[in-house]
mmCIF file of C-alpha atoms and ligand atoms in Angstrom:
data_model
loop_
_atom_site.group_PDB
_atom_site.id
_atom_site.type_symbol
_atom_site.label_atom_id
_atom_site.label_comp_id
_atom_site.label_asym_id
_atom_site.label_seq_id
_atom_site.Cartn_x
_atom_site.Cartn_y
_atom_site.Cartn_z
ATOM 1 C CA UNK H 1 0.000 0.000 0.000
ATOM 2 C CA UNK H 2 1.467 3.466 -1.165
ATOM 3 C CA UNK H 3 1.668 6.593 1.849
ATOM 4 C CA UNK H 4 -1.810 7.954 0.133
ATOM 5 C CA UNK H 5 -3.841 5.279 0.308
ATOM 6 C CA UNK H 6 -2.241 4.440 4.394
ATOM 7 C CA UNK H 7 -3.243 7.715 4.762
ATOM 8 C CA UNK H 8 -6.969 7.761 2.780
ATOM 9 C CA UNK H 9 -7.465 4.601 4.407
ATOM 10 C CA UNK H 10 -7.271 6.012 7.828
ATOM 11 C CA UNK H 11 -9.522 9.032 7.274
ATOM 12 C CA UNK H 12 -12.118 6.763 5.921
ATOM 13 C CA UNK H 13 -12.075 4.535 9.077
ATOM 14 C CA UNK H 14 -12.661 8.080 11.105
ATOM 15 C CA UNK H 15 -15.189 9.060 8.970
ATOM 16 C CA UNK H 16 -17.194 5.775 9.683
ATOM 17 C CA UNK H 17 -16.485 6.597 13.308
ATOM 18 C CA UNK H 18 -17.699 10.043 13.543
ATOM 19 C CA UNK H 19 -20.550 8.464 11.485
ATOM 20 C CA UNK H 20 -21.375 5.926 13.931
ATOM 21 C CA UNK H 21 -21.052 8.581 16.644
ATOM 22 C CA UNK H 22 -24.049 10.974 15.322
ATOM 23 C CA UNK H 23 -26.265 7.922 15.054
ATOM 24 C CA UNK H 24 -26.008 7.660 18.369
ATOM 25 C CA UNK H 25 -25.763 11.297 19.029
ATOM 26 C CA UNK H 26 -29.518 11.077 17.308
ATOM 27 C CA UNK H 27 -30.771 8.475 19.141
ATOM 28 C CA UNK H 28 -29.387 9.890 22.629
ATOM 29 C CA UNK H 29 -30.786 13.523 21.910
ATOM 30 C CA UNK H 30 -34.093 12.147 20.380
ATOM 31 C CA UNK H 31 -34.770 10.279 23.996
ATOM 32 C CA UNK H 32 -34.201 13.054 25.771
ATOM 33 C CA UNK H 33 -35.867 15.698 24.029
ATOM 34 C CA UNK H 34 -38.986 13.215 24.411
ATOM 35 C CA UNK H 35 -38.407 12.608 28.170
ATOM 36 C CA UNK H 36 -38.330 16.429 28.778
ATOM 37 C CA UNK H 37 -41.360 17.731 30.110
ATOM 38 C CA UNK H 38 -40.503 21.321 32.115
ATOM 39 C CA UNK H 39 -37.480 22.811 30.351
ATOM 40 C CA UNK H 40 -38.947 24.357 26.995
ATOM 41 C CA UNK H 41 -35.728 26.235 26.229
ATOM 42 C CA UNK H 42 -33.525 23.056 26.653
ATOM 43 C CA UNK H 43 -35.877 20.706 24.815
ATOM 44 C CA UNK H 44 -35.918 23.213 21.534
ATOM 45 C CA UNK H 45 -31.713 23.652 22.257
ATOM 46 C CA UNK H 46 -32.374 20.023 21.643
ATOM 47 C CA UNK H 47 -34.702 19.806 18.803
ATOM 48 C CA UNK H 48 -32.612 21.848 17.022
ATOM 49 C CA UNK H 49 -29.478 20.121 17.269
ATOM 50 C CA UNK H 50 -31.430 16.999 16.308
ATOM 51 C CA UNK H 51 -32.126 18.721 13.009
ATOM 52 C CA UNK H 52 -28.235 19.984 12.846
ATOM 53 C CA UNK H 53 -27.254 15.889 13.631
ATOM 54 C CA UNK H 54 -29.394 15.034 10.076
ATOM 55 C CA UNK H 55 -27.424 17.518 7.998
ATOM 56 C CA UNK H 56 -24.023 15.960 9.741
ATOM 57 C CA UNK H 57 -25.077 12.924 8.984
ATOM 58 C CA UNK H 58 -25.505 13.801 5.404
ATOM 59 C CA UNK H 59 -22.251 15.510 5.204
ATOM 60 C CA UNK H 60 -20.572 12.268 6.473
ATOM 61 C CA UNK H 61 -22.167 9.666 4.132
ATOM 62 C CA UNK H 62 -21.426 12.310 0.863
ATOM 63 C CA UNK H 63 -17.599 12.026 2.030
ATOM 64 C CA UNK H 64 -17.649 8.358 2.448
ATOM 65 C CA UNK H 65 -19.735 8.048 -0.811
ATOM 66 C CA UNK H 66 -16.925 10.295 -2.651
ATOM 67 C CA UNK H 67 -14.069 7.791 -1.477
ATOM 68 C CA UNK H 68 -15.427 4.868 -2.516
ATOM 69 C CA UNK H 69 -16.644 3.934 1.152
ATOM 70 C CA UNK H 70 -20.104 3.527 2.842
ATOM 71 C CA UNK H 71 -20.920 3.949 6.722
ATOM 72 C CA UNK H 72 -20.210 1.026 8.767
ATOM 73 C CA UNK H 73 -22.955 -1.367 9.796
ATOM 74 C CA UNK H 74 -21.483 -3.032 13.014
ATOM 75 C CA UNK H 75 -20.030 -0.042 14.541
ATOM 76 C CA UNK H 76 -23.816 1.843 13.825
ATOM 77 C CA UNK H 77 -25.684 -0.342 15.371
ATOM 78 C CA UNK H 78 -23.188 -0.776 18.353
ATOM 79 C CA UNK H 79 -23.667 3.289 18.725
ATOM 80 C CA UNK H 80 -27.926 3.013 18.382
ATOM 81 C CA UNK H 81 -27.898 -0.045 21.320
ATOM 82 C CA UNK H 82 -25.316 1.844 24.032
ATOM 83 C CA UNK H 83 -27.198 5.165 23.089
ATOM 84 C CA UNK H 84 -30.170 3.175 24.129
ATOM 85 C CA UNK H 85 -28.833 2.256 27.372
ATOM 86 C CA UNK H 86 -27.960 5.455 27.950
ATOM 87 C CA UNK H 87 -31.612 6.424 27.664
ATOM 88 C CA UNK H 88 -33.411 3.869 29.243
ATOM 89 C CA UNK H 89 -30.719 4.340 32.481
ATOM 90 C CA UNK H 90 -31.774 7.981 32.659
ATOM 91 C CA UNK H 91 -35.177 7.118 32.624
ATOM 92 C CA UNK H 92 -34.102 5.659 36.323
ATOM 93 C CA UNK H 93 -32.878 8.451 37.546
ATOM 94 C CA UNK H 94 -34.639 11.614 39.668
ATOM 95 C CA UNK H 95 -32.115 14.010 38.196
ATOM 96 C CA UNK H 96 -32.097 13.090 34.447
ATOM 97 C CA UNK H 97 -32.486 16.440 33.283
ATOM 98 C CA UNK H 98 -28.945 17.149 34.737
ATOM 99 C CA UNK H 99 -26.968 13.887 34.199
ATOM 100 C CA UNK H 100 -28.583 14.429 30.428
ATOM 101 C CA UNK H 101 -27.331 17.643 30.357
ATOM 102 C CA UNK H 102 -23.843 16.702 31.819
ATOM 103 C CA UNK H 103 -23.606 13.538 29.078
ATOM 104 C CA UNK H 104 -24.753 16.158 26.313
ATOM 105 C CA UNK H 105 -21.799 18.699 27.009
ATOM 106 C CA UNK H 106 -18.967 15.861 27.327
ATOM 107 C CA UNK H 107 -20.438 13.895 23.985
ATOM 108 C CA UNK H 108 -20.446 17.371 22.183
ATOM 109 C CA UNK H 109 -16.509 17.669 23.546
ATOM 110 C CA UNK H 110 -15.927 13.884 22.184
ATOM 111 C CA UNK H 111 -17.645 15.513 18.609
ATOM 112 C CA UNK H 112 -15.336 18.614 18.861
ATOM 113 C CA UNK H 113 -12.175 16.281 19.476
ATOM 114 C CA UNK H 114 -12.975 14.169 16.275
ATOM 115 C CA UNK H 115 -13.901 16.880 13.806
ATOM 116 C CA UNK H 116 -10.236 18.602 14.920
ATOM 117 C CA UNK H 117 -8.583 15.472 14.299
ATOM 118 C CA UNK H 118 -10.570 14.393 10.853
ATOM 119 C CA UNK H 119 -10.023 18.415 9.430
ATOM 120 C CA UNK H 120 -6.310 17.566 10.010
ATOM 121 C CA UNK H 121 -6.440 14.480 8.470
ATOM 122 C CA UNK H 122 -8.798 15.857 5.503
ATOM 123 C CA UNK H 123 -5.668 18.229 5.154
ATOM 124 C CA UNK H 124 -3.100 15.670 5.035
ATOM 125 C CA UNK H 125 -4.318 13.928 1.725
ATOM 126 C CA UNK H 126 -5.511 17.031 0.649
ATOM 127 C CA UNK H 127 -9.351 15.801 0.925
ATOM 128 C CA UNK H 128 -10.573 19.545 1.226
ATOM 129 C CA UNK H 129 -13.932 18.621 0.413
ATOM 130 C CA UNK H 130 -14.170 16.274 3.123
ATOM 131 C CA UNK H 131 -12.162 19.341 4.949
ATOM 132 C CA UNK H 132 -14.543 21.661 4.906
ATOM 133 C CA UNK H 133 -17.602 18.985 5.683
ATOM 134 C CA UNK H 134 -16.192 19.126 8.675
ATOM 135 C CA UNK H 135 -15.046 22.739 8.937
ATOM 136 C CA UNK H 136 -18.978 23.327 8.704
ATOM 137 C CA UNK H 137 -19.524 20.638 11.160
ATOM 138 C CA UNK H 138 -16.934 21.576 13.689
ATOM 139 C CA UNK H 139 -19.056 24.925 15.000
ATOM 140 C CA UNK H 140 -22.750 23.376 15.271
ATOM 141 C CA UNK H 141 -20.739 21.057 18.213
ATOM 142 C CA UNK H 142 -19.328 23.730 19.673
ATOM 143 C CA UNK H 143 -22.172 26.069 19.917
ATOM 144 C CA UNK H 144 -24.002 23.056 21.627
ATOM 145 C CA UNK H 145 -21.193 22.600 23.888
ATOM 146 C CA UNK H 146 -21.505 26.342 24.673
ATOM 147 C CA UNK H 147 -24.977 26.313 25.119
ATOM 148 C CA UNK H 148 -24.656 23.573 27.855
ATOM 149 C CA UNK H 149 -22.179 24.724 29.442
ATOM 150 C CA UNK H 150 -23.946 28.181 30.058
ATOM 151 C CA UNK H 151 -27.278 26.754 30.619
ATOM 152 C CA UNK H 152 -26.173 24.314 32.865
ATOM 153 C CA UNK H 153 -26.190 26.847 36.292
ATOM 154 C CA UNK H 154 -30.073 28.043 35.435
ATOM 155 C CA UNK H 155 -31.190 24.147 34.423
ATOM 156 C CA UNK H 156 -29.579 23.058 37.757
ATOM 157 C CA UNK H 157 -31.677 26.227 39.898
ATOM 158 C CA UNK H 158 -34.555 25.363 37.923
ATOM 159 C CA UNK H 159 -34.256 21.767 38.491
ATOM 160 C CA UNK H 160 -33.677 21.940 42.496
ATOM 161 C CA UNK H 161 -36.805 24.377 42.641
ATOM 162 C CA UNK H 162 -39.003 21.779 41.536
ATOM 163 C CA UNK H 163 -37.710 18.764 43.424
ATOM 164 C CA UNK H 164 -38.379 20.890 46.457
ATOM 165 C CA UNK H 165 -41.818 21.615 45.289
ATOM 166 C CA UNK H 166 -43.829 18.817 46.171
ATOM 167 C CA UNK H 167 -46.613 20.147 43.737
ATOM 168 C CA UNK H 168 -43.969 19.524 40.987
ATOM 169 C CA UNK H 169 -45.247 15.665 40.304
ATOM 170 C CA UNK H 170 -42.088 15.096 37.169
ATOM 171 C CA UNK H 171 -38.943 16.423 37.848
ATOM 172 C CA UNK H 172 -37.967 16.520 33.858
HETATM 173 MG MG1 MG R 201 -22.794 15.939 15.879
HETATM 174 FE FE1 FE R 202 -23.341 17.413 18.485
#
């Protein structure tokens, strides 16, 4: 195997990876935005990035499609089932809304790591369409990363008002 196609080879195995990981970025954020029952703003925050996941999605399966490569079966469906576990455990616990919250901002920090690491890569084979898939990707993460992390103080106020209010029945 020539340098290139080492190289090609690589960024098409991260590509099925970051692939596989908004799958199950979808499935986690489409369980909680239908658990949430009291926090409007975060459940839109949600909704939205649902509809930002889709377009990522796309993005990835155009670059694998333009190297000759599809999404990987085995690894999606490994992402859907833990992203399901992930779900159903919340659904155990009182403070969901927060541990959801918490799992969104360090999964949007696991996004942000692998679009740095696949534009470098995109760079080094000179893949600048694949490059700037994921220059355009890179900021949606972030901006939900942001969001969480600034949202996180009033969500946890919010969220110890109504477990002290014992008219408050659901907690999410
Ligand atoms: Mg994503
Ligand atoms: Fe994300």
């Amino acid at each position: 195997m020539t340098e290139t196609n080492v190289k090609t080879g690589t960024l098409v195995d991260w590509l099925r990876d970051a692939h596989a990981m908004e799958q199950q970025a979808e499935t986690m954020l489409k369980a909680q935005s239908q658990r949430l029952e009291h926090y409007p703003q975060l459940k839109a925050r949600i909704d939205q990035h649902i509809e930002e996941t889709y377009g990522q999605q796309k993005l990835l399966e155009g670059c694998l499609q333009r190297l000759g490569a599809s999404p990987s079966a085995v690894k999606d469906i490994a992402g859907k089932l833990s992203a399901f576990g992930q779900g159903v455990a919340g659904g155990f616990m009182t403070d969901e809304v927060i541990k959801g919250a918490m799992s969104g901002y360090i999964f949007e920090h696991m996004e942000i790591a692998s679009y740095t690491v696949l534009i470098a890569a995109a760079k080094a084979v000179g893949d600048v369409e694949t490059q700037r898939a994921c220059e355009q990707i890179l900021p949606q993460e972030e901006a939900m990363a942001a969001w969480l992390r600034d949202h996180l103080p009033e969500l946890t106020t919010a969220f110890l008002g109504r477990l002290a209010d014992p008219e408050a029945a659901s907690k999410r």
